[in-house]
mmCIF file of C-alpha atoms in Angstrom:
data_model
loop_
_atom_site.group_PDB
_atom_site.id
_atom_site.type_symbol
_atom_site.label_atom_id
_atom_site.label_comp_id
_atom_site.label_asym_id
_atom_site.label_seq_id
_atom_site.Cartn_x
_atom_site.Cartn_y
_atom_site.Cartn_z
ATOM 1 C CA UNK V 828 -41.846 32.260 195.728
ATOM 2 C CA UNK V 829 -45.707 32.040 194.881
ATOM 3 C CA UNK V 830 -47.323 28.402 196.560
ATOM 4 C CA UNK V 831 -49.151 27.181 193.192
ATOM 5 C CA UNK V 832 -52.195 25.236 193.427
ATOM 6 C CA UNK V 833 -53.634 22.989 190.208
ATOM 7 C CA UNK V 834 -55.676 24.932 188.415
ATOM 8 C CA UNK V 835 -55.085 27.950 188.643
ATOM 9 C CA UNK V 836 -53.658 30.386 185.722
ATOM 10 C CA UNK V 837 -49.860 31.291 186.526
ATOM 11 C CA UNK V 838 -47.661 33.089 184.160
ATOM 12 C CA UNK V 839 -44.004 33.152 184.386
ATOM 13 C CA UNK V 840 -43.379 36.097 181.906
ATOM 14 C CA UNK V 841 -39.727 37.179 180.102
ATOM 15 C CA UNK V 842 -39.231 33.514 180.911
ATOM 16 C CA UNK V 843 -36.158 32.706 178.353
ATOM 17 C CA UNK V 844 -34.266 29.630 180.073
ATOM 18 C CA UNK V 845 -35.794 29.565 183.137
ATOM 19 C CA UNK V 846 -38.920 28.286 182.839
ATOM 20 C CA UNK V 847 -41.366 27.849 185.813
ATOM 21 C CA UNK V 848 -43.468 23.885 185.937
ATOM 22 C CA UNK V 849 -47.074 24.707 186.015
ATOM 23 C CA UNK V 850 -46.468 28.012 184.717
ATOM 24 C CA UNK V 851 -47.261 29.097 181.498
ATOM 25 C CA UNK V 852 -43.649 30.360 180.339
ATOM 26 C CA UNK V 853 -44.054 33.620 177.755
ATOM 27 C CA UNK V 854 -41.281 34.834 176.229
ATOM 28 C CA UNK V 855 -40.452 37.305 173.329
ATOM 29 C CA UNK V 856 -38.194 35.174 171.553
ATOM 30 C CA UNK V 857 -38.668 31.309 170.492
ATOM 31 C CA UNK V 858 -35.025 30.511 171.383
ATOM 32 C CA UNK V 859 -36.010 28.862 174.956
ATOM 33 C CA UNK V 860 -39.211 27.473 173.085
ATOM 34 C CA UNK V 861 -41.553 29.088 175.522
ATOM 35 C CA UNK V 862 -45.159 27.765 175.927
ATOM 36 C CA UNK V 863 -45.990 31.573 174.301
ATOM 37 C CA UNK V 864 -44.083 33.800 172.331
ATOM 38 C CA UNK V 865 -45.227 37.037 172.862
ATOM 39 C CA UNK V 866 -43.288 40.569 172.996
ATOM 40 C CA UNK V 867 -44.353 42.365 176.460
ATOM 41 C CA UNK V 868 -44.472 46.087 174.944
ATOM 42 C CA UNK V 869 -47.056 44.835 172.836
ATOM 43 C CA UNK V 870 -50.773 45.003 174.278
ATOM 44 C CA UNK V 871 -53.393 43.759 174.236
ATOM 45 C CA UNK V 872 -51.830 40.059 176.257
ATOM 46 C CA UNK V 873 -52.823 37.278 175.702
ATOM 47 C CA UNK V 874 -54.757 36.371 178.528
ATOM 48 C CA UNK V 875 -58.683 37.560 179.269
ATOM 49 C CA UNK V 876 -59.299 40.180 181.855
ATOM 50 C CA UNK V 877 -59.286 38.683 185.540
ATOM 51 C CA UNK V 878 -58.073 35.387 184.265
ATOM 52 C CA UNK V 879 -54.322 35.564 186.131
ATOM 53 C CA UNK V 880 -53.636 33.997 189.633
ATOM 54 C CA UNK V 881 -50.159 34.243 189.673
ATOM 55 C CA UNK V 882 -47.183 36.149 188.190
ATOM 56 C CA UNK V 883 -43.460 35.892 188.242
ATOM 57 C CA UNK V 884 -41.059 38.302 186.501
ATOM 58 C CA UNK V 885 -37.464 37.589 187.157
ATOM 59 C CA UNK V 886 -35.090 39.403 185.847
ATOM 60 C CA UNK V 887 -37.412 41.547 183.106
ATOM 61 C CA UNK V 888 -38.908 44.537 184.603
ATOM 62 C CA UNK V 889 -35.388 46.198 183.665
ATOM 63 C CA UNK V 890 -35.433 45.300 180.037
ATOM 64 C CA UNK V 891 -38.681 46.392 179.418
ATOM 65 C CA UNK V 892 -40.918 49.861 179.489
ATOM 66 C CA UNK V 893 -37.794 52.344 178.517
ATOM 67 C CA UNK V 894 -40.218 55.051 177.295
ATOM 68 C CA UNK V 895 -42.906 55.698 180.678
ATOM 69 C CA UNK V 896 -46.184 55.172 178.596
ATOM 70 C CA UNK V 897 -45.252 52.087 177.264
ATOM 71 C CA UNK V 898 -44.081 50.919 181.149
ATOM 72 C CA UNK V 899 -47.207 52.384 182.370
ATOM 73 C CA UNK V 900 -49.250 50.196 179.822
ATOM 74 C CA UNK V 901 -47.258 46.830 180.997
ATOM 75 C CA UNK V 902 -48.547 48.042 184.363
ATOM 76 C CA UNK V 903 -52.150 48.315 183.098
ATOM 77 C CA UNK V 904 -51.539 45.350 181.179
ATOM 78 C CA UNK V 905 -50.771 43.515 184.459
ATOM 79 C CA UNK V 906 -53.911 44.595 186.019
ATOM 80 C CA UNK V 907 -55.911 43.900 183.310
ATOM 81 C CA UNK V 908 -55.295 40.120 183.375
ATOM 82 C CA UNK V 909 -55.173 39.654 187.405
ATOM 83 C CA UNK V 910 -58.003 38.629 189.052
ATOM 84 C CA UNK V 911 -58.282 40.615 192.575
ATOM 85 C CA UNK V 912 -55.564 39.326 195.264
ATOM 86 C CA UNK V 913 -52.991 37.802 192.175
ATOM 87 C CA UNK V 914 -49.190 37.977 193.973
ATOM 88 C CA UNK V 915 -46.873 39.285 191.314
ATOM 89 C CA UNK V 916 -43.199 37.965 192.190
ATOM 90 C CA UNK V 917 -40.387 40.603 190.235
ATOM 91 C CA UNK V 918 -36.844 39.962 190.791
ATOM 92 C CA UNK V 919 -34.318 43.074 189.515
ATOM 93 C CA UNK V 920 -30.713 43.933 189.664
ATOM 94 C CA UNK V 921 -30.467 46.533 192.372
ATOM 95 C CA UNK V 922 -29.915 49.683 190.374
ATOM 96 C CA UNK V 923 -26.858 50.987 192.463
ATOM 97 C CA UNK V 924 -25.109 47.490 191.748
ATOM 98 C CA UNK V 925 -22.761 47.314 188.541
ATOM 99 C CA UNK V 926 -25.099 44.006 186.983
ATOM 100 C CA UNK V 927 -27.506 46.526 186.417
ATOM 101 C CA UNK V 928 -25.494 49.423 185.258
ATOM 102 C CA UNK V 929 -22.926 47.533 182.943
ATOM 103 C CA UNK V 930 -25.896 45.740 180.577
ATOM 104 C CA UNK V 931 -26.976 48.229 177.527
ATOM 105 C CA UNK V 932 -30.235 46.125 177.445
ATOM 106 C CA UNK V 933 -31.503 47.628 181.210
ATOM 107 C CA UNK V 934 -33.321 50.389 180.025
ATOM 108 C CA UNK V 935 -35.433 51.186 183.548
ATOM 109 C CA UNK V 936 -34.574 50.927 187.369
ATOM 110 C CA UNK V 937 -37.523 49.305 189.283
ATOM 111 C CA UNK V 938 -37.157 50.486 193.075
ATOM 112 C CA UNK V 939 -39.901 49.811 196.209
ATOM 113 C CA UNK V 940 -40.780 53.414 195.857
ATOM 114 C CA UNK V 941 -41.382 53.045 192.003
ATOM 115 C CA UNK V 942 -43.858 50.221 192.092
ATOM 116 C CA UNK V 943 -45.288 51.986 195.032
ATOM 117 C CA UNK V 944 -46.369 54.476 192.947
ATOM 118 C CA UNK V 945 -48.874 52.290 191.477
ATOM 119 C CA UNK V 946 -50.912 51.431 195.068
ATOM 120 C CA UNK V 947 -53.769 53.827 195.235
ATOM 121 C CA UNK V 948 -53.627 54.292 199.116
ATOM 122 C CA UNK V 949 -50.460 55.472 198.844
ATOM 123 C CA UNK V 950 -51.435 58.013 196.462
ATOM 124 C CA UNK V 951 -54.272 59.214 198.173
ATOM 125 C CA UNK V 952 -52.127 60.010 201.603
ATOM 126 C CA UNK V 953 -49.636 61.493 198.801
ATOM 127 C CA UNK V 954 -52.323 64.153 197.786
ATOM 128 C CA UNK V 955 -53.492 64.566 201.285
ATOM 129 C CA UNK V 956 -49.819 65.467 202.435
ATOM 130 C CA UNK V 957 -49.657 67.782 199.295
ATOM 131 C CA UNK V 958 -46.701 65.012 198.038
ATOM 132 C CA UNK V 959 -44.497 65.941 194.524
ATOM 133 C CA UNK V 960 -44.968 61.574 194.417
ATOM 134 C CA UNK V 961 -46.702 61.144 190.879
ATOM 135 C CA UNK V 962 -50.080 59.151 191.876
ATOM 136 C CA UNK V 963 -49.701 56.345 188.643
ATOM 137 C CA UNK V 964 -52.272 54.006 190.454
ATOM 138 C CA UNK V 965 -55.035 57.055 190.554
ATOM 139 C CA UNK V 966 -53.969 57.896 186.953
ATOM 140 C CA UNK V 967 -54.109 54.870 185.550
ATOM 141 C CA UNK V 968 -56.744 53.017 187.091
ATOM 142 C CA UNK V 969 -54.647 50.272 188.856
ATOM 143 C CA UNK V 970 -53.924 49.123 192.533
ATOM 144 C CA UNK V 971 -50.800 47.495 193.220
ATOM 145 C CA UNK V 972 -49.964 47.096 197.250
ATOM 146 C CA UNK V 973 -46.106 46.322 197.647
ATOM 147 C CA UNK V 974 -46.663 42.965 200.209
ATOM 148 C CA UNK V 975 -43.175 41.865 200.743
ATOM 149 C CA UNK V 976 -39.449 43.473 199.617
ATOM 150 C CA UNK V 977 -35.902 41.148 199.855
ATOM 151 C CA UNK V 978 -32.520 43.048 199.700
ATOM 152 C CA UNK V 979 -29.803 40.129 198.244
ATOM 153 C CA UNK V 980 -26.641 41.649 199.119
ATOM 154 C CA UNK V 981 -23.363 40.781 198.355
ATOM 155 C CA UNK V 982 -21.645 37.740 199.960
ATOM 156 C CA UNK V 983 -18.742 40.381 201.681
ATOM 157 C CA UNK V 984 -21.745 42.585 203.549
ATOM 158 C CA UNK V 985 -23.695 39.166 204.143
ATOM 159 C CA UNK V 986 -20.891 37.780 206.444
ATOM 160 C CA UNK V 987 -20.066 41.508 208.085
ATOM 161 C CA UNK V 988 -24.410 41.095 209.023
ATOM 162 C CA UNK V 989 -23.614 37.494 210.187
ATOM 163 C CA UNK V 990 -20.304 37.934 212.288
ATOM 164 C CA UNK V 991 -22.066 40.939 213.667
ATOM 165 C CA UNK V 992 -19.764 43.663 212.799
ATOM 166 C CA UNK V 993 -22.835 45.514 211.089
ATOM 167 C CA UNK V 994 -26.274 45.834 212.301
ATOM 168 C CA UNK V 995 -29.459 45.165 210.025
ATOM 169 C CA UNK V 996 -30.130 48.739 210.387
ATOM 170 C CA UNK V 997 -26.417 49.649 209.285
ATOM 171 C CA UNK V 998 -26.511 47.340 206.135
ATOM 172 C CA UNK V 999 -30.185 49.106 204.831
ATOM 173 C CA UNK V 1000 -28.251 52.637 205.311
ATOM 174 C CA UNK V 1001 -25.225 50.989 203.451
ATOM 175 C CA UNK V 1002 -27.776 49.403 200.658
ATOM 176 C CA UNK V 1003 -29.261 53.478 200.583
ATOM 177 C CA UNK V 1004 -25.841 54.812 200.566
ATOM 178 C CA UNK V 1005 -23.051 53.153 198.109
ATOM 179 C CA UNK V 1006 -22.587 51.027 194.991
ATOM 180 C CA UNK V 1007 -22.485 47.071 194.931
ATOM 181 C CA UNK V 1008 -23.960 46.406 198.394
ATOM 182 C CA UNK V 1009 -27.452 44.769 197.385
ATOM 183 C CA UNK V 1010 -27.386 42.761 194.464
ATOM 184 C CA UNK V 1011 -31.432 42.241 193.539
ATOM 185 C CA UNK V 1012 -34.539 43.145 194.524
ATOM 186 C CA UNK V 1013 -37.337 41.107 195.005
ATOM 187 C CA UNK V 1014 -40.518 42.934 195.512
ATOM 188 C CA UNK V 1015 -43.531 41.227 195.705
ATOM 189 C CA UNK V 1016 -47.120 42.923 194.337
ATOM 190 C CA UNK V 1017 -50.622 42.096 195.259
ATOM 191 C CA UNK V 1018 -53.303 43.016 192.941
ATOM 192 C CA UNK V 1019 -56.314 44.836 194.521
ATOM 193 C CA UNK V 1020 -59.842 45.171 192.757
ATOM 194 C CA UNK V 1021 -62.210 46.342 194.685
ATOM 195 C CA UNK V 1022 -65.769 44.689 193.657
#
């Protein structure tokens, strides 16, 4: 999780009943009585360009963005409002695990290669290689560098891992591989603007 200082402008967005202190909670409905009720598919945000230190999205990324313009505008969207070196924390279901594929209202996997598709050095050594990867953060004008990625896996492959009858290297092949192994994704984003 992000270290928050005072001051500084942190967002905690598709916050519903989890709400973050010193985070300003945004939500689309006024059930959890967020600080902000505001629907994410709808742009412009409420926040002034470079004005964001700190993002968390747990648990939304998946509900959000079904048609690819409208997820490639939340990604803009999340630029927009970032000043240069904001950490954006997202949480997801992993898309091979049945929380994700039994809930009607997941309309999008989010993967480590998906995001990645939004960090502009990675697109660049894409083209280079003559890559079929589609270069979003060339396209669309924003820079998002994958900093840190968290498997959770299940509790059954978690105790295989600790008693050592799998390797770390076994369980990532097993996470690639088969259904209900990991359990969420966290993926953490740093914003880069150059100046």
């Amino acid at each position: 999780m992000i270290y928050v200082e005072r001051n500084m402008l942190n967002l905690n967005l598709g916050s519903g009943n989890k709400k973050i202190k010193n985070y300003i909670n945004l939500d689309k409905f006024d059930t959890f009585k967020p600080d902000i009720v505001h629907d994410l598919e709808n742009f412009p945000y409420p926040f002034e360009d470079n004005s964001v230190d700190n993002i968390v999205l747990s648990h939304v990324l998946e509900h959000i963005g079904q048609n690819p313009d409208d997820f490639n505008n939340i990604m803009k969207e999340l630029y927009r409002i970032c000043k240069n070196g904001s950490l954006i924390d997202i949480t997801v279901p992993h898309p091979r695990h049945d929380d994700f594929l039994s809930d009607p209202t997941h309309v999008r996997p989010i993967t480590v290669l998906g995001m990645s598709l939004y960090d502009q050095e990675q697109n660049n050594q894409w083209i280079k290689n003559n890559a079929a990867n589609t270069p979003l953060g060339i396209i669309h004008n924003v820079n998002f560098k994958v900093k840190s990625v968290r498997y959770d896996v299940v509790k059954e492959y978690m105790d295989m891992l600790e008693e050592k009858k799998i390797t770390q290297a076994q369980l990532g092949k097993l996470i690639e591989k088969y259904n209900n192994v990991a359990k969420q994704i966290y993926i953490q984003l740093e914003v880069i603007k150059l100046t």
